[in-house]
Amino acid sequence: MRDKTQTNSAAPGDRLIRAGAIVFFIGAVATLITVAPLLLHAKPFPTFMFGLSMLMGVGFLIAAAGVLRSIAAGRRQARAGR
């Protein structure tokens, strides 16, 4: 089986997982930027920055969808192999 699997082949959910990680990272940076003025007793950022912080959850959901898609593809492949 090892000789049939290509090392650079992408599983069905890989792109969703990568996209989710990128969106999560952007949301994490936005969260740090939003919380910093609150901790430094400076003037808070506008409300839309708090909205950008929600990208962490969105990125997590995108990555979770990619994981579930990859699991489903693995199950289909296992059933076809029997």
XYZ file of N, CA and C in Angstrom:
246
model
N 0.814 -1.179 0.000
C 0.000 0.000 0.000
C 0.863 1.249 0.000
N 1.994 1.175 0.619
C 2.866 2.329 0.697
C 3.349 2.764 -0.688
N 3.559 1.821 -1.596
C 4.046 2.172 -2.917
C 2.967 2.819 -3.786
N 1.700 2.688 -3.432
C 0.622 3.278 -4.217
C 0.260 4.689 -3.775
N 0.672 5.094 -2.582
C 0.340 6.414 -2.061
C 1.430 7.402 -2.442
N 1.026 8.492 -3.074
C 1.991 9.527 -3.423
C 2.208 10.427 -2.220
N 3.439 10.881 -2.034
C 3.739 11.714 -0.868
C 3.171 13.110 -1.011
N 2.968 13.573 -2.237
C 2.455 14.938 -2.425
C 0.964 14.956 -2.768
N 0.285 13.823 -2.613
C -1.138 13.800 -2.905
C -1.903 14.473 -1.773
N -2.927 15.232 -2.132
C -3.713 15.959 -1.139
C -4.994 15.195 -0.840
N -5.272 15.026 0.435
C -6.521 14.391 0.855
C -7.670 15.372 0.625
N -8.891 14.886 0.573
C -10.035 15.762 0.276
C -10.202 16.954 1.215
N -9.821 16.849 2.483
C -10.040 17.945 3.409
C -8.836 18.830 3.666
N -7.719 18.567 3.000
C -6.484 19.298 3.289
C -6.590 20.800 3.025
N -7.218 21.175 1.946
C -7.329 22.609 1.640
C -8.193 23.339 2.662
N -9.257 22.685 3.110
C -10.099 23.295 4.138
C -9.332 23.449 5.447
N -8.526 22.478 5.782
C -7.747 22.561 7.016
C -6.743 23.703 6.933
N -6.063 23.827 5.803
C -5.089 24.928 5.637
C -5.775 26.279 5.663
N -6.899 26.393 4.967
C -7.638 27.664 4.959
C -8.126 28.004 6.362
N -8.603 27.007 7.093
C -9.058 27.228 8.460
C -7.936 27.680 9.371
N -6.748 27.112 9.181
C -5.600 27.524 9.993
C -5.219 28.972 9.719
N -5.276 29.373 8.458
C -4.935 30.755 8.095
C -5.960 31.723 8.679
N -7.237 31.401 8.549
C -8.293 32.271 9.089
C -8.189 32.332 10.611
N -7.899 31.204 11.246
C -7.738 31.176 12.696
C -6.574 32.063 13.125
N -5.464 31.987 12.400
C -4.286 32.796 12.737
C -4.591 34.289 12.601
N -5.302 34.667 11.546
C -5.689 36.075 11.369
C -6.583 36.514 12.536
N -7.503 35.675 12.938
C -8.365 35.986 14.074
C -7.594 36.088 15.382
N -6.579 35.249 15.548
C -5.768 35.299 16.760
C -4.974 36.601 16.832
N -4.422 37.026 15.707
C -3.693 38.299 15.670
C -4.645 39.456 15.954
N -5.828 39.414 15.369
C -6.819 40.465 15.615
C -7.229 40.498 17.087
N -7.310 39.339 17.714
C -7.659 39.286 19.133
C -6.559 39.916 19.982
N -5.313 39.593 19.669
C -4.207 40.195 20.409
C -4.174 41.712 20.249
N -4.409 42.177 19.036
C -4.423 43.617 18.786
C -5.588 44.277 19.521
N -6.717 43.613 19.581
C -7.900 44.174 20.240
C -7.736 44.213 21.758
N -7.126 43.196 22.335
C -7.003 43.118 23.783
C -5.860 43.994 24.306
N -4.846 44.235 23.501
C -3.676 45.001 23.950
C -4.044 46.372 24.528
N -4.859 47.205 23.864
C -5.187 48.507 24.469
C -5.962 48.383 25.783
N -6.738 47.321 25.927
C -7.478 47.131 27.176
C -6.530 46.832 28.331
N -5.465 46.082 28.052
C -4.493 45.750 29.083
C -3.533 46.908 29.354
N -3.316 47.750 28.368
C -2.385 48.878 28.503
C -3.086 50.168 28.911
N -4.371 50.077 29.195
C -5.182 51.238 29.596
C -5.129 52.355 28.557
N -5.165 51.967 27.298
C -5.181 52.926 26.195
C -6.590 52.996 25.626
N -6.770 53.863 24.643
C -8.072 54.004 24.006
C -8.385 52.731 23.219
N -9.550 52.124 23.429
C -9.880 50.868 22.725
C -10.065 51.084 21.224
N -9.888 50.005 20.501
C -10.080 50.028 19.057
C -11.567 50.088 18.727
N -11.900 50.438 17.481
C -13.315 50.461 17.075
C -13.957 49.076 17.162
N -15.265 49.062 17.111
C -16.029 47.831 17.297
C -15.727 46.770 16.239
N -15.401 47.178 15.004
C -15.170 46.186 13.957
C -13.969 45.295 14.275
N -13.049 45.772 15.101
C -11.912 44.929 15.481
C -12.379 43.737 16.333
N -13.405 43.956 17.147
C -13.950 42.846 17.921
C -14.607 41.829 16.975
N -15.178 42.318 15.893
C -15.749 41.424 14.884
C -14.674 40.594 14.201
N -13.508 41.213 13.948
C -12.408 40.456 13.345
C -11.898 39.364 14.281
N -12.049 39.591 15.567
C -11.631 38.571 16.526
C -12.448 37.291 16.387
N -13.645 37.418 15.867
C -14.506 36.244 15.685
C -13.978 35.309 14.597
N -12.992 35.745 13.851
C -12.418 34.886 12.819
C -11.736 33.656 13.416
N -11.361 33.723 14.680
C -10.776 32.538 15.310
C -11.780 31.387 15.298
N -12.999 31.671 15.690
C -14.034 30.629 15.693
C -14.374 30.152 14.302
N -14.425 31.088 13.353
C -14.733 30.724 11.972
C -13.634 29.823 11.408
N -12.384 30.171 11.679
C -11.268 29.345 11.215
C -11.288 27.961 11.825
N -11.654 27.890 13.102
C -11.763 26.593 13.761
C -12.841 25.738 13.108
N -13.975 26.343 12.788
C -15.061 25.593 12.147
C -14.672 25.131 10.743
N -13.964 25.968 9.998
C -13.514 25.580 8.654
C -12.554 24.399 8.746
N -11.607 24.471 9.672
C -10.650 23.375 9.834
C -11.352 22.099 10.294
N -12.333 22.228 11.190
C -13.075 21.049 11.646
C -13.849 20.415 10.496
N -14.403 21.246 9.609
C -15.096 20.701 8.440
C -14.119 19.945 7.547
N -12.905 20.449 7.417
C -11.886 19.751 6.633
C -11.507 18.415 7.239
N -11.403 18.370 8.562
C -11.081 17.108 9.243
C -12.205 16.100 9.040
N -13.446 16.553 9.191
C -14.580 15.643 8.992
C -14.647 15.146 7.553
N -14.337 16.022 6.609
C -14.341 15.605 5.197
C -13.246 14.576 4.940
N -12.094 14.774 5.553
C -11.000 13.822 5.398
C -11.350 12.469 6.016
N -12.003 12.496 7.167
C -12.428 11.250 7.812
C -13.440 10.512 6.938
N -14.396 11.251 6.384
C -15.406 10.627 5.524
C -14.766 10.007 4.288
N -13.795 10.692 3.713
C -13.112 10.144 2.532
C -12.329 8.887 2.895
N -11.712 8.885 4.064
C -10.984 7.692 4.511
C -11.906 6.512 4.735
N -13.081 6.778 5.283
C -14.055 5.696 5.484
C -14.547 5.135 4.160
N -14.835 6.047 3.212
C -15.272 5.577 1.882
C -14.193 4.737 1.221
N -12.946 5.165 1.359
C -11.851 4.424 0.758
C -11.680 3.067 1.436
N -11.870 3.010 2.734
C -11.740 1.743 3.460
C -12.854 0.774 3.083
N -14.070 1.295 2.913
C -15.186 0.431 2.514
C -15.001 -0.108 1.106
N -14.434 0.728 0.226
C -14.213 0.284 -1.149
C -13.091 -0.755 -1.222
N -12.182 -0.727 -0.263
C -11.054 -1.647 -0.268
C -11.371 -3.029 0.239
N -12.496 -3.212 0.890
C -12.842 -4.535 1.445
C -13.091 -5.525 0.404
